[in-house]
């Protein structure tokens, strides 16, 4: 295999809900180590596209490959084991658990280099070394002092950070972030994007975001979706000058100009 | 007191508190009733693992209790009258039914989950009452005989009481281990958001199935103990209409805690045993007690007390 093998690739990926085609014949490839931003208006099919990549839904047409392997109908938990990790548009952490417990499952997965079956079922979830692993993940996000609060007591921004901590502790090969900045204050957006900048060298990642300015210096490539179709892709500067893109997407965000 | 701060110490303390609690009840309730209460608490613990911890409410748990009861009966009738072996057979039968019907049941959630359990229970009730009445004694039920094991004779009430208490403590201890392990966090996470758990890399189906099997096995254990205690089996042990008993007990106690399950079991049994002898339509008062729990003590009686005393259970 060559190094040019895409880490993830879709061929004519399509998903149809009743009459609505949410993702329409998308051909997408991504090289290892790449950072890609996905933009597009509400309802364009961005989240649905993530759902196909991660296996929440299986496509009604087309194929999906991970490192050359056909994963079109591989269930989500197996994709996570392969290294495909995601976050959700609506923040999804476990409100009924203490903050630190949100990380126990991602740091305790049963596998040769993680945990034996016996320890998973009978071992104390809060053994010292386990909790330390969880604390390290929280430290990275700067919320380790909240480890013993109930998750429901966290602010929205801290929940976002916790969700990112969980995703990172799953050792992603490719990380898919669905609007991680939604609902955050400008200061929090700064903090979170700084963290992403620091860790992103370790894996490939795709980020969905509404405001292009938030991601323009995080990603090397932009993909624009509109009505289920991938209508443009390329380096951010080029995409911003694309006439079709400007038509469907522009006028909505101030201060972004085509600088060619 | 430092020993009680360590995990093992905490566990020992819990076990001692449970044993002491039932020893205190012993002179109040008498030995027969206390033994009944203890066995019922084992049943509530099994039910509550599925409901309180994993968020799956079953309307058909009498099936699993009844499976244990009838397995013990048939085992003693046809294989051996050794009581310990018979109980093992009861638990194994409970596990087996969980293994077989679990894959169908755990695919569902919510009302569908509740009702599919009930449907299976109705099938089981019919089989016991009609189809296999030749082996089960049908409506009349049948006597079950156990041999003595040396000096241990379960026909003697103090021995039966001690054994039941031991079994409750053992069940509590095992479930405590399960619910404070990463697996325990997993099933609580499934209760809150199963989809999310899949995206943490877990095949939730398998874990729901395992939880179901543990729950049916513990329920069958309680059924087996009941027969050991009574020496008689009747279809009431598998009667679908009795499903509410264990549900009420779990709700009264507080659904997501092991202590709560035991307290709920005792309170339910106290209401149903004593109110019934004073008031003929005692179920109304049970209903009122339940309404109070649902609206006033949302996390059950134990949840309320623990909250007041700031006890945060690890489980
Ligand atoms: N599970 C579903 N069932 C039916 N329609 C859906 C489902 N998920 C998404 N859709 C529809 O697909 C379209 C694309 O949605 P989505 O992928 O969430 O867009 P975006 O994330 O770009 O805002 C929307 O019209 C949405 O209503
Ligand atoms: Mg979306």
Coordinates of C-alpha atoms and ligand atoms in Angstrom, one line a residue:
Chain A
X1 CA 0.0 0.0 0.0
X2 CA 1.2 3.5 -0.7
X3 CA 1.2 6.3 1.7
X4 CA -1.4 7.9 -0.6
X5 CA -4.0 5.5 0.6
X6 CA -6.9 7.7 1.9
X7 CA -7.8 7.2 5.5
X8 CA -11.4 7.7 4.7
X9 CA -13.2 7.7 1.4
X10 CA -16.8 7.7 0.3
X11 CA -18.0 6.7 -3.1
X12 CA -21.4 8.1 -4.1
X13 CA -22.5 8.0 -0.4
X14 CA -26.2 8.6 -0.2
X15 CA -28.9 8.5 2.4
X16 CA -32.5 9.0 1.8
X17 CA -35.2 9.5 4.5
X18 CA -38.6 8.9 2.9
X19 CA -38.7 11.5 0.2
X20 CA -35.8 13.5 1.4
X21 CA -32.3 12.8 0.2
X22 CA -30.1 14.2 3.0
X23 CA -26.8 13.1 1.5
X24 CA -26.7 12.8 -2.2
X25 CA -23.9 10.9 -4.0
X26 CA -21.0 12.4 -2.0
X27 CA -17.5 11.4 -3.1
X28 CA -15.1 12.4 -0.4
X29 CA -11.5 11.4 0.2
X30 CA -9.2 12.4 3.0
X31 CA -5.5 11.7 3.4
X32 CA -4.0 10.7 6.7
X33 CA -3.1 13.7 8.8
X34 CA -5.3 16.0 6.9
X35 CA -7.6 18.6 8.6
X36 CA -10.8 19.3 6.8
X37 CA -13.6 21.8 7.5
X38 CA -17.2 21.0 6.4
X39 CA -19.4 24.0 5.9
X40 CA -22.8 24.6 4.5
X41 CA -26.2 26.1 5.4
X42 CA -28.5 24.4 7.9
X43 CA -30.1 21.2 6.6
X44 CA -27.3 20.8 4.0
X45 CA -26.7 17.3 5.2
X46 CA -23.4 17.8 7.2
X47 CA -24.5 15.9 10.3
X48 CA -26.1 13.2 8.1
X49 CA -22.8 12.8 6.3
X50 CA -21.0 12.3 9.7
X51 CA -23.7 9.8 10.6
X52 CA -22.7 7.8 7.6
X53 CA -19.0 8.0 8.3
X54 CA -19.5 6.9 11.9
X55 CA -22.2 4.2 11.3
X56 CA -25.2 5.8 13.1
X57 CA -27.0 5.2 9.8
X58 CA -26.0 3.0 7.0
X59 CA -26.1 4.6 3.5
X60 CA -29.0 3.8 1.2
X61 CA -26.5 3.9 -1.7
X62 CA -22.8 4.1 -2.2
X63 CA -19.8 2.8 -0.2
X64 CA -17.6 4.0 2.6
X65 CA -14.0 2.9 3.0
X66 CA -11.6 3.3 6.0
X67 CA -7.9 2.8 5.1
X68 CA -9.0 0.9 2.0
X69 CA -11.4 -1.4 3.9
X70 CA -15.1 -1.4 3.1
X71 CA -16.9 -0.3 6.3
X72 CA -20.2 0.6 4.7
X73 CA -22.2 -1.6 7.1
X74 CA -19.8 -1.9 10.0
X75 CA -21.6 -1.0 13.3
X76 CA -20.5 2.2 15.2
X77 CA -18.7 0.4 18.1
X78 CA -16.4 -1.4 15.7
X79 CA -15.6 1.8 13.8
X80 CA -14.7 3.4 17.2
X81 CA -12.3 0.5 17.7
X82 CA -10.8 1.2 14.3
X83 CA -10.2 4.8 15.4
X84 CA -13.2 6.7 14.0
X85 CA -14.3 8.9 16.8
X86 CA -17.0 11.6 16.8
X87 CA -18.7 14.2 18.9
X88 CA -22.4 15.2 18.5
X89 CA -24.0 18.5 17.4
X90 CA -26.1 18.4 20.6
X91 CA -23.7 18.1 23.4
X92 CA -24.0 14.5 24.7
X93 CA -22.3 13.7 28.0
X94 CA -23.9 11.7 30.8
X95 CA -25.6 14.2 33.0
X96 CA -26.5 11.6 35.7
X97 CA -22.9 10.6 36.3
X98 CA -20.1 12.4 38.0
X99 CA -17.8 14.2 35.5
X100 CA -14.9 11.8 36.0
X101 CA -17.2 8.8 35.3
X102 CA -17.8 10.1 31.8
X103 CA -14.2 9.1 31.1
X104 CA -14.2 5.7 32.8
X105 CA -15.7 4.0 29.7
X106 CA -13.4 5.5 27.2
X107 CA -10.3 4.7 29.3
X108 CA -11.4 1.2 30.3
X109 CA -12.2 -0.4 27.0
X110 CA -11.8 -4.2 27.1
X111 CA -8.9 -4.9 24.8
X112 CA -5.4 -6.4 25.2
X113 CA -3.8 -3.1 25.9
X114 CA -6.7 -1.8 28.0
X115 CA -8.6 -3.9 30.4
X116 CA -9.3 -7.6 31.2
X117 CA -12.8 -8.8 31.3
X118 CA -12.6 -9.6 35.0
X119 CA -11.5 -6.1 35.9
X120 CA -14.2 -4.6 33.7
X121 CA -17.0 -6.5 35.4
X122 CA -15.6 -6.9 38.9
X123 CA -12.8 -4.3 39.4
X124 CA -13.4 -1.0 41.1
X125 CA -14.1 1.6 38.4
X126 CA -12.4 4.2 40.6
X127 CA -9.1 2.6 41.2
X128 CA -6.3 5.1 41.6
X129 CA -4.5 4.5 38.2
X130 CA -7.8 4.6 36.3
X131 CA -8.9 7.8 37.9
X132 CA -5.5 9.3 37.1
X133 CA -6.0 8.5 33.5
X134 CA -9.3 10.2 33.5
X135 CA -7.8 13.2 35.3
X136 CA -5.1 13.5 32.7
X137 CA -7.8 13.8 30.0
X138 CA -9.6 16.4 32.0
X139 CA -6.4 18.4 32.6
X140 CA -5.9 18.7 28.9
X141 CA -9.2 20.5 28.7
X142 CA -8.5 22.5 31.9
X143 CA -11.5 21.2 33.8
X144 CA -9.8 18.8 36.2
X145 CA -11.0 20.8 39.2
X146 CA -14.6 19.8 38.3
X147 CA -13.9 16.1 38.1
X148 CA -16.1 15.3 41.1
X149 CA -19.1 17.5 40.3
X150 CA -22.2 15.9 38.8
X151 CA -22.1 16.4 35.1
X152 CA -25.5 18.1 35.2
X153 CA -23.9 20.9 37.3
X154 CA -21.4 21.8 34.5
X155 CA -21.8 24.9 32.4
X156 CA -22.6 24.3 28.7
X157 CA -19.1 25.2 27.7
X158 CA -17.6 22.8 30.2
X159 CA -19.8 20.0 28.9
X160 CA -18.4 20.7 25.4
X161 CA -14.9 20.4 26.8
X162 CA -15.8 17.2 28.6
X163 CA -17.2 15.8 25.4
X164 CA -14.0 16.6 23.6
X165 CA -11.9 15.1 26.5
X166 CA -13.9 11.9 26.1
X167 CA -13.3 11.9 22.3
X168 CA -9.6 12.5 22.7
X169 CA -9.3 9.7 25.3
X170 CA -10.6 7.2 22.7
X171 CA -7.3 7.6 20.8
X172 CA -8.8 8.6 17.5
X173 CA -7.1 8.0 14.2
X174 CA -9.7 10.3 12.7
X175 CA -11.8 12.7 14.8
X176 CA -15.1 14.1 13.6
X177 CA -16.3 17.2 15.4
X178 CA -19.9 18.3 14.8
X179 CA -20.1 22.0 15.5
X180 CA -17.9 21.9 18.6
X181 CA -18.1 25.7 19.0
X182 CA -21.9 26.0 18.9
X183 CA -23.2 27.8 22.0
X184 CA -19.7 28.7 23.3
X185 CA -18.6 32.2 24.2
X186 CA -15.8 33.8 22.2
X187 CA -13.4 33.2 25.0
X188 CA -14.3 29.5 25.2
X189 CA -14.1 29.2 21.4
X190 CA -10.6 30.5 21.7
X191 CA -9.7 28.0 24.4
X192 CA -11.2 25.0 22.5
X193 CA -9.6 25.9 19.2
X194 CA -6.3 26.3 20.9
X195 CA -6.6 22.8 22.3
X196 CA -7.6 21.4 18.9
X197 CA -4.6 23.1 17.4
X198 CA -2.3 21.4 20.0
X199 CA -3.6 17.9 19.6
X200 CA -4.6 17.8 15.9
X201 CA -1.1 16.7 14.7
X202 CA -1.8 13.3 16.3
X203 CA -4.7 12.4 14.0
X204 CA -6.8 13.4 11.0
X205 CA -9.8 15.4 11.7
X206 CA -13.0 16.8 10.2
X207 CA -14.8 19.7 11.7
X208 CA -18.3 21.0 10.9
X209 CA -18.7 24.6 11.7
X210 CA -21.1 27.4 10.7
X211 CA -18.8 30.3 10.9
X212 CA -15.9 29.9 8.5
X213 CA -13.8 32.4 10.5
X214 CA -13.7 30.0 13.4
X215 CA -12.0 27.2 11.4
X216 CA -10.2 28.9 8.6
X217 CA -6.8 28.6 10.2
X218 CA -7.5 25.1 11.7
X219 CA -8.1 23.3 8.4
X220 CA -6.2 22.8 5.2
X221 CA -9.2 22.1 3.1
X222 CA -12.8 23.2 3.1
X223 CA -15.7 21.1 1.8
X224 CA -19.0 22.9 1.1
X225 CA -22.3 21.0 1.3
X226 CA -25.6 22.2 -0.1
X227 CA -28.8 20.2 -0.3
X228 CA -27.0 17.0 0.3
X229 CA -24.4 17.5 -2.3
X230 CA -20.7 18.3 -2.0
X231 CA -20.6 21.4 -4.2
X232 CA -17.1 22.6 -3.8
X233 CA -13.9 21.6 -2.1
X234 CA -10.3 22.9 -1.9
X235 CA -8.0 25.1 0.1
X236 CA -10.0 27.7 2.0
X237 CA -8.8 30.7 0.0
X238 CA -9.9 29.0 -3.2
X239 CA -13.3 27.9 -1.9
X240 CA -14.1 31.3 -0.6
X241 CA -13.7 32.7 -4.1
X242 CA -15.9 30.0 -5.7
X243 CA -18.8 31.7 -7.4
X244 CA -21.4 28.9 -6.6
X245 CA -20.3 28.8 -3.0
X246 CA -20.6 32.5 -2.7
X247 CA -24.1 32.3 -4.0
X248 CA -25.5 29.7 -1.6
X249 CA -23.5 30.5 1.4
X250 CA -22.4 34.1 1.3
X251 CA -23.8 37.3 2.5
X252 CA -24.4 35.4 5.8
X253 CA -21.0 36.1 7.3
X254 CA -19.4 39.4 7.5
X255 CA -15.7 40.0 7.1
X256 CA -14.8 37.1 4.9
X257 CA -13.7 38.3 1.5
X258 CA -12.2 36.6 -1.4
X259 CA -8.6 37.8 -1.3
X260 CA -7.5 36.7 -4.8
Chain B
X1 CA -13.0 3.5 61.6
X2 CA -10.4 3.9 59.0
X3 CA -10.9 0.3 57.7
X4 CA -14.4 1.3 56.7
X5 CA -13.0 3.9 54.3
X6 CA -11.3 1.3 52.1
X7 CA -13.3 -0.5 49.5
X8 CA -13.2 -3.8 51.3
X9 CA -14.1 -2.2 54.6
X10 CA -17.0 -0.3 53.1
X11 CA -18.3 -3.6 51.7
X12 CA -18.0 -5.4 55.0
X13 CA -19.8 -2.5 56.7
X14 CA -22.7 -2.7 54.2
X15 CA -23.1 -6.4 54.6
X16 CA -23.1 -6.0 58.4
X17 CA -25.7 -3.3 58.2
X18 CA -28.0 -5.5 56.1
X19 CA -27.6 -8.5 58.4
X20 CA -28.1 -6.4 61.5
X21 CA -31.2 -4.8 59.9
X22 CA -32.9 -8.2 59.4
X23 CA -31.8 -9.4 62.8
X24 CA -33.6 -6.4 64.3
X25 CA -36.7 -7.2 62.3
X26 CA -36.7 -10.8 63.4
X27 CA -38.4 -10.4 66.8
X28 CA -40.8 -7.9 65.3
X29 CA -42.0 -9.8 62.3
X30 CA -41.3 -13.4 63.4
X31 CA -39.0 -15.8 61.7
X32 CA -41.4 -16.9 58.9
X33 CA -42.2 -13.4 57.7
X34 CA -38.6 -12.2 58.0
X35 CA -37.4 -15.0 55.8
X36 CA -40.1 -14.1 53.3
X37 CA -39.0 -10.5 53.3
X38 CA -35.4 -11.5 52.8
X39 CA -36.2 -13.7 49.8
X40 CA -38.4 -11.0 48.3
X41 CA -35.5 -8.5 48.6
X42 CA -33.3 -10.8 46.6
X43 CA -36.0 -10.7 43.9
X44 CA -36.1 -6.9 44.0
X45 CA -32.3 -6.7 43.7
X46 CA -32.4 -8.7 40.5
X47 CA -35.3 -6.7 39.1
X48 CA -33.6 -3.4 40.0
X49 CA -30.4 -4.1 38.2
X50 CA -32.4 -4.1 35.0
X51 CA -34.7 -1.3 35.9
X52 CA -32.9 1.0 38.3
X53 CA -29.4 0.7 36.8
X54 CA -30.1 0.1 33.1
X55 CA -33.4 1.8 32.8
X56 CA -35.3 -1.2 31.4
X57 CA -38.7 -1.7 33.1
X58 CA -40.0 -5.3 32.9
X59 CA -43.7 -6.2 33.5
X60 CA -42.9 -9.9 33.3
X61 CA -40.3 -10.6 36.0
X62 CA -42.5 -13.2 37.6
X63 CA -41.6 -15.4 34.7
X64 CA -38.0 -15.5 35.9
X65 CA -38.9 -16.0 39.5
X66 CA -41.2 -18.8 38.4
X67 CA -38.5 -20.3 36.3
X68 CA -36.4 -20.7 39.3
X69 CA -39.3 -22.0 41.4
X70 CA -40.3 -24.7 38.9
X71 CA -36.8 -25.6 38.0
X72 CA -36.1 -26.4 41.7
X73 CA -39.3 -28.4 41.8
X74 CA -38.6 -30.5 38.8
X75 CA -35.0 -31.0 39.8
X76 CA -36.0 -32.3 43.2
X77 CA -38.7 -34.5 41.7
X78 CA -36.6 -36.0 38.9
X79 CA -32.9 -35.6 39.6
X80 CA -31.8 -35.0 43.2
X81 CA -33.3 -33.8 46.4
X82 CA -30.1 -32.2 47.4
X83 CA -31.2 -28.6 48.2
X84 CA -28.0 -26.9 47.2
X85 CA -27.9 -28.6 43.9
X86 CA -31.6 -27.8 43.4
X87 CA -30.9 -24.1 44.0
X88 CA -28.0 -24.2 41.5
X89 CA -30.4 -25.8 39.0
X90 CA -32.9 -23.0 39.7
X91 CA -30.3 -20.3 39.0
X92 CA -29.0 -22.1 35.9
X93 CA -32.6 -22.3 34.6
X94 CA -32.9 -18.5 35.2
X95 CA -29.7 -17.9 33.3
X96 CA -30.7 -20.2 30.5
X97 CA -34.1 -18.4 29.9
X98 CA -32.2 -15.1 29.9
X99 CA -29.8 -16.5 27.4
X100 CA -32.5 -17.7 25.2
X101 CA -35.1 -15.0 25.2
X102 CA -32.7 -12.1 26.0
X103 CA -31.7 -11.4 22.4
X104 CA -35.3 -10.8 21.5
X105 CA -36.2 -8.8 24.5
X106 CA -33.2 -6.5 24.9
X107 CA -33.6 -5.2 21.4
X108 CA -36.6 -3.3 22.6
X109 CA -37.0 -0.3 25.0
X110 CA -39.7 1.5 26.8
X111 CA -43.2 0.2 26.7
X112 CA -42.3 -2.5 24.2
X113 CA -39.7 -3.9 26.6
X114 CA -42.1 -3.9 29.5
X115 CA -44.8 -5.6 27.5
X116 CA -42.7 -8.2 25.7
X117 CA -41.6 -9.5 29.1
X118 CA -45.2 -9.6 30.2
X119 CA -46.1 -11.5 27.0
X120 CA -43.4 -14.1 27.7
X121 CA -44.6 -14.4 31.3
X122 CA -48.1 -15.1 30.0
X123 CA -46.8 -17.9 27.8
X124 CA -44.9 -19.3 30.8
X125 CA -48.0 -19.1 33.0
X126 CA -50.0 -21.0 30.4
X127 CA -47.4 -23.7 30.0
X128 CA -47.2 -24.3 33.8
X129 CA -51.0 -24.1 34.3
X130 CA -52.2 -26.0 31.3
X131 CA -49.8 -27.4 28.8
X132 CA -47.4 -29.0 31.3
X133 CA -49.8 -29.5 34.2
X134 CA -48.9 -33.1 34.2
X135 CA -45.4 -32.2 35.5
X136 CA -46.1 -29.0 37.4
X137 CA -49.3 -30.0 39.2
X138 CA -51.2 -27.4 37.3
X139 CA -53.5 -25.1 39.3
X140 CA -53.0 -27.1 42.5
X141 CA -49.2 -27.0 42.4
X142 CA -47.2 -29.7 44.2
X143 CA -45.1 -30.4 47.2
X144 CA -41.4 -30.3 46.9
X145 CA -39.1 -32.4 49.0
X146 CA -35.5 -31.8 49.9
X147 CA -33.1 -34.1 51.7
X148 CA -31.1 -33.1 54.8
X149 CA -27.5 -32.4 54.4
X150 CA -25.9 -33.7 57.6
X151 CA -27.1 -31.4 60.3
X152 CA -28.3 -28.8 57.9
X153 CA -32.1 -29.2 57.5
X154 CA -33.8 -26.3 55.6
X155 CA -37.1 -27.5 57.1
X156 CA -35.9 -25.9 60.3
X157 CA -36.9 -22.3 60.3
X158 CA -33.7 -20.8 61.9
X159 CA -31.6 -22.6 59.4
X160 CA -33.7 -21.4 56.5
X161 CA -33.6 -17.9 57.9
X162 CA -29.8 -17.9 58.2
X163 CA -29.4 -19.4 54.8
X164 CA -31.8 -16.8 53.2
X165 CA -29.9 -14.0 54.8
X166 CA -26.6 -15.4 53.6
X167 CA -28.0 -15.6 50.1
X168 CA -29.3 -12.0 50.2
X169 CA -25.9 -10.8 51.4
X170 CA -24.1 -12.7 48.7
X171 CA -26.4 -11.3 46.1
X172 CA -25.9 -7.8 47.4
X173 CA -22.1 -8.2 47.5
X174 CA -22.0 -9.5 43.9
X175 CA -24.3 -6.8 42.6
X176 CA -22.3 -4.2 44.5
X177 CA -19.2 -5.4 42.7
X178 CA -20.9 -5.3 39.4
X179 CA -22.4 -1.9 39.8
X180 CA -19.2 -0.2 41.1
X181 CA -17.1 -1.6 38.2
X182 CA -16.7 0.0 34.8
X183 CA -19.5 -2.3 33.7
X184 CA -21.8 -0.6 36.3
X185 CA -21.0 2.8 34.8
X186 CA -21.7 1.3 31.3
X187 CA -25.2 0.2 32.2
X188 CA -26.0 3.5 33.9
X189 CA -24.8 5.2 30.7
X190 CA -27.0 2.9 28.6
X191 CA -29.9 4.1 30.8
X192 CA -29.2 7.7 29.9
X193 CA -28.1 7.5 26.3
X194 CA -27.5 4.2 24.6
X195 CA -26.5 5.7 21.3
X196 CA -23.7 7.6 22.9
X197 CA -22.4 4.5 24.5
X198 CA -22.1 2.8 21.1
X199 CA -19.9 5.7 20.1
X200 CA -17.6 5.0 23.0
X201 CA -16.8 1.7 21.3
X202 CA -19.2 -0.6 23.1
X203 CA -21.5 -3.2 21.6
X204 CA -24.4 -2.2 23.8
X205 CA -26.4 -5.2 22.7
X206 CA -24.1 -7.7 24.4
X207 CA -24.0 -5.7 27.7
X208 CA -27.8 -5.4 27.7
X209 CA -28.0 -9.1 27.2
X210 CA -25.5 -9.8 30.0
X211 CA -27.4 -7.5 32.3
X212 CA -30.7 -9.2 31.4
X213 CA -29.2 -12.7 32.1
X214 CA -27.8 -11.5 35.5
X215 CA -31.3 -10.1 36.3
X216 CA -33.2 -13.3 35.3
X217 CA -30.7 -15.4 37.3
X218 CA -31.1 -13.4 40.5
X219 CA -34.9 -13.5 40.1
X220 CA -34.7 -17.3 39.6
X221 CA -32.5 -17.5 42.7
X222 CA -35.2 -15.8 44.7
X223 CA -37.8 -18.2 43.2
X224 CA -35.6 -21.2 44.1
X225 CA -35.2 -19.9 47.7
X226 CA -39.0 -19.5 48.0
X227 CA -39.6 -23.1 47.2
X228 CA -36.9 -24.2 49.6
X229 CA -38.6 -22.1 52.2
X230 CA -42.2 -23.2 51.5
X231 CA -41.7 -26.7 50.3
X232 CA -44.6 -26.2 47.9
X233 CA -44.9 -24.7 44.4
X234 CA -48.1 -23.1 42.9
X235 CA -48.7 -21.2 39.7
X236 CA -48.8 -18.0 41.8
X237 CA -45.0 -18.0 41.6
X238 CA -45.2 -17.3 37.9
X239 CA -48.4 -15.4 37.8
X240 CA -48.1 -12.3 35.5
X241 CA -50.5 -10.3 37.6
X242 CA -48.1 -10.3 40.5
X243 CA -45.5 -8.3 38.4
X244 CA -46.5 -5.1 40.2
X245 CA -45.2 -6.3 43.5
X246 CA -41.5 -6.0 42.5
X247 CA -42.1 -2.9 40.5
X248 CA -43.8 -1.2 43.5
X249 CA -41.0 -2.3 45.8
X250 CA -38.3 -0.9 43.5
X251 CA -40.2 2.4 43.1
X252 CA -40.8 2.8 46.8
X253 CA -37.1 2.2 47.6
X254 CA -35.6 4.2 44.9
X255 CA -34.7 2.6 41.7
X256 CA -31.0 3.2 41.1
X257 CA -29.5 1.9 44.4
X258 CA -29.0 -1.5 46.0
X259 CA -29.8 -0.3 49.5
X260 CA -33.0 1.3 48.1
X261 CA -34.0 -2.0 46.6
X262 CA -33.7 -3.8 49.9
X263 CA -35.5 -1.0 51.8
X264 CA -38.2 -0.9 49.1
X265 CA -38.6 -4.7 49.4
X266 CA -39.1 -4.5 53.2
X267 CA -41.5 -1.6 53.0
X268 CA -43.6 -3.2 50.3
X269 CA -43.8 -6.5 52.2
X270 CA -44.7 -4.7 55.4
X271 CA -47.5 -2.8 53.7
X272 CA -48.8 -5.9 51.9
X273 CA -48.5 -8.2 55.0
X274 CA -49.9 -5.9 57.7
X275 CA -52.3 -3.6 56.0
X276 CA -53.9 -6.6 54.4
X277 CA -54.8 -8.0 57.8
X278 CA -56.4 -4.7 59.0
X279 CA -57.9 -3.3 55.9
X280 CA -59.5 -5.5 53.2
X281 CA -58.8 -3.2 50.3
X282 CA -55.3 -2.5 51.3
X283 CA -54.1 -2.0 47.7
X284 CA -55.6 1.5 47.7
X285 CA -53.1 2.4 50.4
X286 CA -50.3 0.9 48.5
X287 CA -51.4 3.0 45.6
X288 CA -51.3 6.1 47.7
X289 CA -47.9 5.2 49.1
X290 CA -46.7 4.9 45.5
X291 CA -48.2 8.2 44.5
X292 CA -46.4 9.9 47.4
X293 CA -43.2 8.3 46.3
X294 CA -43.6 9.3 42.7
X295 CA -44.4 12.9 43.4
X296 CA -42.7 13.6 46.7
X297 CA -39.7 11.3 46.9
X298 CA -38.7 11.1 43.3
X299 CA -35.6 9.1 44.0
X300 CA -37.5 6.8 46.4
X301 CA -37.4 6.6 50.2
X302 CA -33.8 5.6 50.3
X303 CA -32.8 8.3 47.8
X304 CA -34.6 10.8 49.9
X305 CA -32.9 9.7 53.2
X306 CA -29.5 9.4 51.6
X307 CA -29.9 12.9 50.1
X308 CA -30.8 14.3 53.6
X309 CA -27.8 12.5 55.2
X310 CA -25.6 13.4 52.3
X311 CA -24.7 9.8 51.7
X312 CA -23.4 9.4 48.2
X313 CA -23.5 5.8 47.4
X314 CA -20.6 4.7 45.1
X315 CA -23.1 2.6 43.2
Ligands
LIG1 N1 -33.1 10.6 11.1 C1 -33.6 11.5 10.2 N2 -34.9 11.2 9.7 C2 -35.4 12.0 8.8 N3 -34.8 13.1 8.3 C3 -33.6 13.4 8.7 C4 -32.9 12.6 9.7 N4 -31.7 13.2 10.0 C5 -31.6 14.3 9.2 N5 -32.8 14.4 8.4 C6 -33.0 15.5 7.5 O1 -31.9 15.6 6.6 C7 -31.6 16.9 6.3 C8 -30.1 17.2 6.6 O2 -30.0 17.3 8.0 P1 -28.6 17.4 8.7 O3 -27.7 16.4 8.2 O4 -28.8 17.4 10.2 O5 -28.1 18.9 8.2 P2 -27.0 19.8 8.8 O6 -26.2 19.1 9.8 O7 -26.2 20.2 7.6 O8 -27.7 21.0 9.3 C9 -32.5 17.8 7.1 O9 -33.6 18.2 6.2 C10 -33.1 16.9 8.1 O10 -34.4 17.2 8.5
LIG2 MG1 -25.9 19.4 11.8

